[in-house]
Amino acid sequence: MNRRSIRVRLAAWQAVILMAAFAVAGGGVWLAMRDSIYESVDEDLRARLALLEDGLNKAADTTGAGHVGGRPVNLVNLQATGPGTRFRISDGSRWIYQSPGAEKWGAEPLVPSALQEHGRARTLVIGGRPIRVLTAPASVADTVWAIQIGVPIGEFYKALNDVAWTVVLASPLVLLIASAGGYWMSKRALEPVDRITRTARAIGAENLAARLPLRGADDELDRLSETLNDMFARLDAAFRRVTQFTADASHELRTPVAIIRTTAELTRRRPRTESEYTEALDRILAESERTSRLIDDLLMLARSDAEGEEFALEPMDLAQSLREACEQGRVLADAAGLSFSVDLGSACPALGDPQALRRLFLILLDNAAKYTAPGGSVRVTMDVGPADAVIEVQDTGVGVGPEDLPHLFERFYRVGKDRSRARGGVGLGLSIAQRIATGHGGNISVQSEPGTGSTFRVRLPIVSPADRRPLDRLR
Ligand code: ADP
């Protein structure tokens, strides 16, 4: 039995709480029983006291109150009080009469006027035996006396203590039963947790598709299983993405490396002319550049996955970055035989990484140039609102069908692999663009129609005019 397991601790706690409840309830019952015994004994004492008072008055009538000194009282005593009952009478200065044993209740004679009208009962322990004593004033003839009347209550106490001992002696058994019951109950309640643990432990990288079974009880444990299943689903999806990414990356890297290697091997087979060497080296160079670009892209995505935020944000002018990207975009558009127009407006302060944002704009401009047939047009606009700037890159190119649109920003996703490969793309550009936009607190979206053209829209937060002054100081 593992001492640290929840079930052992639950059972132990249950036993402790039960024992505490047992002790409190036992104590409470004991006190309540004692009080009820006192109540009936006190009632009995009062009745006896009344009888005694009555008898004394009768004796006083026949003998006169002044004569009541010893013997007449003794006679009354025999009639008025039952067996075991003792009493004594004080006139304030001395004890007029004391039954045998009553003198042990205290030496000082009681002053009648100092007593409560209805009397007071107390429990005295004389020689180890409990006695309930009622002290009250009594009117006999014209005098007021103080009378104490008491009965032994040892029997009641014995009965009470018998009950208490029964409870005390039974408690280890109760404790044992409670602990065993608690252990059994918690074991039953926690059994599904063990099952969840075993299944969860069995789910590894090779079987991430496995799920925890639900018991259909819709309780806390089913909800725990559901939460874990959701987590496994997310892990599974993330794991698949990573696996797919690695497979795609290796595939994309293999092609240029194979071209470089084959070109070098073929060229070396026999002596070549100078122009043949130059041509081979050019091809190798072009593939190497393509490879290192691809590696850079992969690195950037991998790093942003690992670190989350990798952009060094600084106060910058969004319009300026876009203008610089457009200069390169114009060159690309010219080369592709496209008309190119730009409408940017004035400066637009923002917090951003100028290099990354230039890259984002250039990816869109490069795509627009790549996927638009000669004679088409590319148009860039920037619209600045109170909180953000919207940059649009519009082209009249081949467009993208609705079945491809939702996947456009996925890594390595290409519409018609041949169409994209022929133009030198591997399908990473838009995922990088999206990463840059979200890394700046913005987003990117697309509208497109095959044969008509596409519009890529980037929304980026800007620095509102109210916040500009502290930013100017930063510059
Ligand atoms: P690539 O590097 O292959 O261009 P991207 O991630 O930039 O990769 O683009 C993914 C796919 O989206 C491309 O294969 C291309 O078919 C399509 N695409 C991107 N931009 C445009 C556009 N302006 N017009 C038409 N299709 C586009």
XYZ file of C-alpha atoms and ligand atoms in Angstrom:
502
model
C 0.000 0.000 0.000
C 1.563 3.223 -1.137
C 1.319 5.623 1.797
C 1.244 8.625 -0.509
C -1.574 7.406 -2.751
C -4.733 9.502 -2.756
C -6.831 6.532 -1.723
C -4.792 5.916 1.442
C -4.896 9.583 2.313
C -8.644 9.769 1.686
C -9.237 6.742 3.897
C -7.028 8.224 6.631
C -8.814 11.567 6.474
C -12.170 9.889 6.583
C -11.134 7.918 9.674
C -9.806 11.055 11.393
C -12.944 13.051 10.600
C -15.173 10.181 11.716
C -13.283 9.852 14.994
C -13.547 13.580 15.598
C -17.285 13.460 14.843
C -17.593 10.432 17.110
C -15.801 12.233 19.955
C -17.873 15.400 19.572
C -21.148 13.503 19.267
C -20.202 11.200 22.196
C -19.293 14.182 24.377
C -22.491 15.961 23.395
C -24.669 12.942 24.177
C -22.894 12.461 27.520
C -23.494 16.095 28.515
C -27.099 16.040 27.333
C -27.783 12.850 29.299
C -26.133 14.288 32.401
C -28.190 17.479 32.144
C -31.375 15.515 31.784
C -30.463 13.433 34.851
C -29.746 16.612 36.828
C -33.060 18.020 35.719
C -35.100 15.080 37.012
C -33.037 14.790 40.234
C -33.483 18.521 40.864
C -37.207 18.205 40.325
C -37.299 15.378 42.815
C -35.247 17.413 45.329
C -37.628 20.339 45.025
C -40.593 18.042 45.724
C -38.831 16.682 48.799
C -37.940 20.168 49.914
C -41.606 21.180 49.628
C -42.616 18.184 51.721
C -39.972 19.038 54.283
C -41.054 22.668 54.418
C -44.643 21.540 54.848
C -43.732 19.166 57.667
C -41.667 21.831 59.413
C -44.555 24.251 59.295
C -46.878 21.663 60.757
C -44.399 20.966 63.552
C -44.078 24.684 64.189
C -47.872 24.967 64.496
C -47.980 22.349 67.236
C -44.779 23.206 69.059
C -44.280 26.869 68.069
C -41.529 28.067 65.791
C -39.395 29.174 68.714
C -39.109 25.612 69.938
C -37.992 24.156 66.763
C -34.474 23.392 67.833
C -33.711 19.754 67.249
C -36.004 16.835 67.921
C -39.300 17.893 66.388
C -37.409 18.563 63.196
C -35.954 15.115 63.344
C -39.432 13.636 63.361
C -40.502 15.634 60.390
C -37.351 14.608 58.601
C -38.276 10.946 58.837
C -41.633 11.541 57.177
C -40.634 14.098 54.597
C -37.527 12.702 52.979
C -36.901 9.383 51.297
C -34.069 6.882 51.820
C -30.549 8.228 51.267
C -31.771 11.797 51.423
C -29.956 14.126 53.790
C -30.651 17.653 54.728
C -29.655 20.424 57.078
C -31.193 23.633 58.248
C -29.485 26.943 58.982
C -31.047 30.001 60.654
C -28.198 32.205 59.399
C -25.980 31.996 62.476
C -25.769 28.248 63.088
C -26.898 24.897 61.728
C -30.085 24.081 63.618
C -30.115 20.543 62.310
C -27.849 18.382 60.123
C -28.595 14.767 59.028
C -25.622 12.466 59.485
C -23.083 13.139 56.697
C -24.602 16.507 55.768
C -21.985 18.318 57.834
C -19.460 17.468 55.108
C -21.225 19.776 52.659
C -19.429 22.831 54.116
C -19.000 24.279 57.609
C -20.176 27.889 57.294
C -23.917 28.238 58.162
C -25.871 29.645 55.192
C -27.602 32.996 55.474
C -31.217 32.603 54.203
C -31.485 36.143 52.875
C -28.417 35.582 50.642
C -30.047 32.679 48.795
C -31.838 32.721 45.446
C -35.575 32.623 45.810
C -36.035 29.354 43.905
C -32.827 27.833 45.220
C -29.797 26.458 43.428
C -28.701 22.900 42.809
C -25.032 21.843 42.683
C -23.167 18.594 42.439
C -20.691 17.984 45.257
C -18.205 15.164 45.370
C -17.757 13.957 48.904
C -15.305 11.156 49.479
C -15.312 10.343 45.788
C -19.116 10.074 45.603
C -21.240 12.592 43.742
C -24.164 14.145 45.614
C -26.689 16.532 44.148
C -27.497 19.236 46.693
C -30.325 21.780 46.468
C -29.943 24.927 48.556
C -33.046 27.089 49.019
C -34.760 29.405 51.519
C -37.793 28.013 53.351
C -40.441 29.841 55.367
C -41.256 28.083 58.589
C -43.764 29.949 60.776
C -42.499 33.541 60.767
C -38.869 32.694 60.151
C -36.946 32.125 56.971
C -34.452 29.309 57.152
C -31.837 28.085 54.683
C -32.303 24.426 53.848
C -29.910 22.162 51.971
C -31.241 18.862 50.791
C -29.188 16.302 48.824
C -29.298 12.805 47.310
C -26.424 10.632 46.128
C -26.320 10.364 42.334
C -23.448 7.878 42.027
C -25.715 5.349 40.299
C -26.637 7.772 37.570
C -23.010 8.638 37.022
C -22.145 4.987 36.827
C -24.771 4.486 34.124
C -23.459 7.538 32.286
C -19.883 6.363 32.512
C -20.867 2.905 31.322
C -22.238 4.516 28.157
C -19.053 6.578 27.792
C -16.848 3.508 28.202
C -18.885 1.559 25.678
C -18.324 4.375 23.186
C -14.590 4.566 23.944
C -14.123 0.805 23.716
C -16.145 0.595 20.498
C -14.206 3.395 18.815
C -11.193 1.303 17.624
C -13.627 -1.049 15.944
C -15.496 1.865 14.388
C -12.158 3.336 13.318
C -11.154 0.076 11.714
C -14.452 -0.307 9.884
C -14.404 3.359 8.798
C -10.816 3.108 7.493
C -11.514 -0.099 5.620
C -14.756 1.341 4.235
C -13.043 4.592 3.301
C -10.250 2.724 1.585
C -12.665 0.542 -0.334
C -14.816 3.532 -1.354
C -11.908 5.669 -2.506
C -10.438 2.678 -4.327
C -13.704 2.264 -6.196
C -13.999 5.991 -6.881
C -10.416 6.271 -8.086
C -10.361 3.151 -10.216
C -11.212 5.121 -13.384
C -8.290 7.449 -12.621
C -5.967 4.440 -12.673
C -7.459 3.388 -15.983
C -6.957 6.921 -17.380
C -3.351 6.895 -16.133
C -2.647 3.518 -17.736
C -4.160 4.536 -21.084
C -2.515 7.946 -21.067
C 0.827 6.316 -20.311
C 0.371 3.973 -23.264
C -0.227 6.880 -25.647
C 3.129 7.710 -27.188
C 4.436 9.357 -30.342
C 3.587 6.237 -32.363
C -0.081 6.054 -31.345
C -1.109 9.658 -30.739
C -4.398 8.843 -32.445
C -5.468 6.663 -29.469
C -8.055 8.203 -27.146
C -9.216 7.626 -23.576
C -12.572 5.823 -23.397
C -15.469 7.817 -21.889
C -17.671 6.008 -19.357
C -20.733 8.048 -20.277
C -21.219 9.133 -16.649
C -20.688 12.802 -17.551
C -18.864 13.285 -14.246
C -15.546 14.919 -13.301
C -13.558 11.934 -14.571
C -15.325 11.917 -17.937
C -14.596 15.623 -18.227
C -10.956 14.957 -17.355
C -10.829 12.282 -20.076
C -12.436 14.684 -22.552
C -9.923 17.408 -21.707
C -7.051 14.960 -22.078
C -8.508 13.699 -25.371
C -8.669 17.280 -26.653
C -5.058 17.718 -25.629
C -4.069 14.489 -27.385
C -5.904 15.671 -30.508
C -3.991 18.947 -30.474
C -0.712 17.116 -29.857
C -1.563 14.701 -32.641
C -2.295 17.556 -35.057
C 0.879 19.410 -34.033
C 2.918 16.236 -34.355
C 1.495 15.541 -37.813
C 2.259 19.125 -38.873
C 5.849 18.806 -37.690
C 6.262 15.429 -39.393
C 4.739 16.783 -42.589
C 6.911 19.896 -42.386
C 10.070 17.808 -41.957
C 9.089 15.504 -44.813
C 8.278 18.443 -47.131
C 11.446 20.278 -46.139
C 13.626 17.218 -46.798
C 11.889 16.677 -50.102
C 12.395 20.284 -51.185
C 16.033 20.242 -50.125
C 16.745 16.946 -51.893
C 15.858 18.276 -55.359
C 18.368 21.174 -55.566
C 21.065 19.159 -53.831
C 20.523 16.336 -56.344
C 20.743 18.814 -59.238
C 23.988 20.280 -57.845
C 25.473 16.831 -57.397
C 24.441 15.448 -60.790
C 25.604 18.585 -62.590
C 29.017 18.349 -60.906
C 29.315 14.582 -61.550
C 28.278 14.811 -65.203
C 30.574 17.762 -65.843
C 33.542 15.932 -64.343
C 33.122 12.806 -66.460
C 35.180 14.173 -69.312
C 37.049 17.371 -70.102
C 34.712 20.261 -71.012
C 35.014 23.502 -72.875
C 35.189 26.673 -70.881
C 31.631 27.671 -71.756
C 30.364 24.240 -70.680
C 32.114 24.675 -67.301
C 30.660 28.142 -66.933
C 27.194 26.864 -67.739
C 27.508 24.025 -65.196
C 28.830 26.353 -62.517
C 25.998 28.809 -63.193
C 23.468 26.040 -62.723
C 25.179 24.951 -59.504
C 25.247 28.545 -58.305
C 21.563 29.082 -59.077
C 20.574 25.885 -57.248
C 22.834 26.776 -54.292
C 21.185 30.167 -54.015
C 17.762 28.562 -54.181
C 18.805 26.075 -51.497
C 20.169 28.692 -49.156
C 17.000 30.775 -49.629
C 14.951 27.722 -48.762
C 17.107 27.020 -45.711
C 16.682 30.636 -44.581
C 12.911 30.329 -44.915
C 12.836 27.044 -43.032
C 15.007 28.489 -40.304
C 12.779 31.508 -39.925
C 9.633 29.349 -39.601
C 11.312 26.868 -37.247
C 12.584 29.680 -35.065
C 9.231 31.407 -34.923
C 7.642 28.068 -33.952
C 10.134 27.562 -31.169
C 10.289 31.071 -29.766
C 6.867 32.413 -30.658
C 7.883 36.043 -31.011
C 11.073 36.725 -32.858
C 10.517 40.239 -34.179
C 12.440 43.174 -32.790
C 9.733 45.840 -32.807
C 10.827 49.461 -33.078
C 9.160 52.747 -34.016
C 9.067 52.853 -37.816
C 7.177 54.241 -40.796
C 4.972 51.609 -42.414
C 4.579 53.681 -45.597
C 8.343 53.912 -45.958
C 8.801 50.129 -45.696
C 6.045 49.535 -48.237
C 7.552 52.153 -50.577
C 10.927 50.398 -50.467
C 9.306 47.018 -51.175
C 7.370 48.583 -54.060
C 10.603 49.765 -55.688
C 11.671 46.115 -55.941
C 8.116 45.107 -56.845
C 8.167 47.521 -59.790
C 11.332 45.867 -61.120
C 9.641 42.428 -60.855
C 6.457 43.731 -62.506
C 8.442 45.363 -65.320
C 10.318 42.107 -65.917
C 6.991 40.247 -66.093
C 5.517 42.801 -68.483
C 2.926 44.123 -66.046
C 1.709 47.616 -65.284
C 2.354 48.654 -61.679
C 0.616 51.378 -59.670
C 1.095 52.487 -56.080
C -1.118 54.653 -53.821
C 0.427 54.993 -50.362
C -0.482 58.326 -48.836
C 1.548 59.969 -46.084
C 3.782 58.565 -43.337
C 2.226 55.972 -41.068
C 3.959 55.422 -37.699
C 3.903 51.904 -36.330
C 5.824 49.591 -34.053
C 7.421 46.977 -36.251
C 10.430 45.186 -37.592
C 11.125 47.119 -40.849
C 13.116 44.310 -42.435
C 10.467 41.670 -41.709
C 7.639 43.912 -42.937
C 9.540 44.680 -46.158
C 9.849 40.955 -46.644
C 6.125 40.447 -46.100
C 5.243 43.072 -48.741
C 7.820 41.679 -51.130
C 6.398 38.133 -50.852
C 2.987 39.476 -51.934
C 4.472 41.606 -54.718
C 6.625 38.720 -55.936
C 3.594 36.379 -56.004
C 1.513 38.991 -57.855
C 4.251 39.287 -60.468
C 4.749 35.499 -60.640
C 1.110 34.555 -61.059
C -0.029 37.305 -63.474
C 0.304 36.896 -67.204
C 2.123 39.624 -69.210
C -0.151 42.568 -69.972
C -1.858 42.344 -66.584
C -1.563 44.816 -63.765
C -0.530 44.989 -60.107
C -1.898 47.665 -57.796
C -0.731 48.468 -54.249
C -2.757 50.662 -51.864
C -2.527 51.617 -48.222
C -5.517 52.825 -46.224
C -4.815 54.195 -42.749
C -7.596 54.033 -40.166
C -7.606 55.187 -36.514
C -6.146 51.939 -35.157
C -4.722 50.080 -38.108
C -3.460 50.290 -41.636
C -4.802 48.088 -44.428
C -2.386 47.303 -47.235
C -3.761 45.684 -50.373
C -1.870 44.027 -53.191
C -4.207 43.461 -56.131
C -3.408 41.642 -59.340
C -5.247 40.580 -62.462
C -3.511 37.178 -62.483
C -4.558 33.543 -62.633
C -6.352 33.676 -59.295
C -7.014 30.800 -56.886
C -10.026 28.496 -56.818
C -12.251 28.226 -53.719
C -10.944 24.699 -52.978
C -7.381 26.010 -52.627
C -8.106 29.312 -50.860
C -8.415 27.907 -47.285
C -5.023 26.185 -47.584
C -3.063 29.005 -49.182
C -1.244 30.000 -45.980
C -0.260 26.440 -45.060
C 3.384 25.532 -45.223
C 4.477 24.003 -48.536
C 0.993 24.400 -49.964
C 1.069 25.154 -53.668
C -1.775 25.504 -56.098
C -0.880 23.117 -58.900
C 2.596 22.111 -57.863
C 3.896 22.460 -61.430
C 2.513 25.943 -61.835
C 4.320 27.096 -58.699
C 7.542 25.098 -59.077
C 8.007 26.440 -62.627
C 8.100 29.883 -61.087
C 10.566 28.866 -58.385
C 8.226 28.712 -55.353
C 8.106 25.932 -52.750
C 4.946 27.095 -51.008
C 6.521 28.794 -47.979
C 6.128 32.449 -48.988
C 2.568 32.984 -47.748
C 3.114 31.100 -44.478
C 6.096 33.358 -43.772
C 4.020 36.419 -44.700
C 1.272 35.298 -42.333
C 3.776 34.647 -39.549
C 5.187 38.174 -39.932
C 1.699 39.737 -39.930
C 0.544 37.863 -36.812
C 3.918 38.526 -35.135
C 3.063 42.237 -35.478
C -0.420 41.826 -34.012
C -2.044 41.926 -37.459
C -3.451 39.438 -39.950
C -3.542 38.620 -43.618
C -6.440 37.524 -45.811
C -7.120 36.843 -49.449
C -9.923 37.190 -51.979
C -9.480 35.557 -55.307
C -11.279 34.341 -58.388
C -9.700 32.072 -60.924
C -8.986 33.899 -64.173
C -9.808 37.329 -62.731
C -7.134 37.956 -60.123
C -6.381 38.068 -56.438
C -6.344 40.650 -53.645
C -4.145 40.028 -50.597
C -5.075 42.238 -47.663
C -2.702 42.859 -44.733
C -4.044 44.547 -41.600
C -1.416 45.944 -39.230
C -1.902 47.936 -36.002
C -0.505 51.454 -36.101
C 0.412 53.946 -33.409
C -2.580 56.240 -32.843
C -1.934 60.025 -32.974
C -2.432 60.297 -29.179
C 0.425 57.894 -28.544
C 2.772 59.366 -31.094
C 4.627 61.881 -28.947
C 6.356 59.413 -26.600
C 7.233 57.418 -29.686
C 8.873 60.442 -31.365
C 11.082 60.819 -28.348
C 12.141 57.225 -28.698
C 13.471 57.745 -32.174
P 5.234 30.002 -53.575
O 6.543 30.271 -53.015
O 5.065 28.657 -54.166
O 4.657 31.100 -54.362
P 3.383 30.851 -51.570
O 3.197 30.368 -50.210
O 3.860 32.234 -51.726
O 4.344 29.844 -52.257
O 2.047 30.685 -52.327
C 1.310 29.488 -52.201
C 0.435 29.245 -53.411
O -0.512 30.277 -53.553
C 1.243 29.279 -54.698
O 1.515 27.968 -55.066
C 0.366 29.956 -55.696
O -0.228 29.009 -56.538
C -0.731 30.620 -54.899
N -0.627 32.085 -55.003
C 0.027 32.919 -54.180
N -0.113 34.205 -54.578
C -0.899 34.170 -55.663
C -1.418 35.189 -56.546
N -1.146 36.473 -56.361
N -2.181 34.791 -57.590
C -2.461 33.490 -57.761
N -2.016 32.492 -56.986
C -1.227 32.826 -55.957
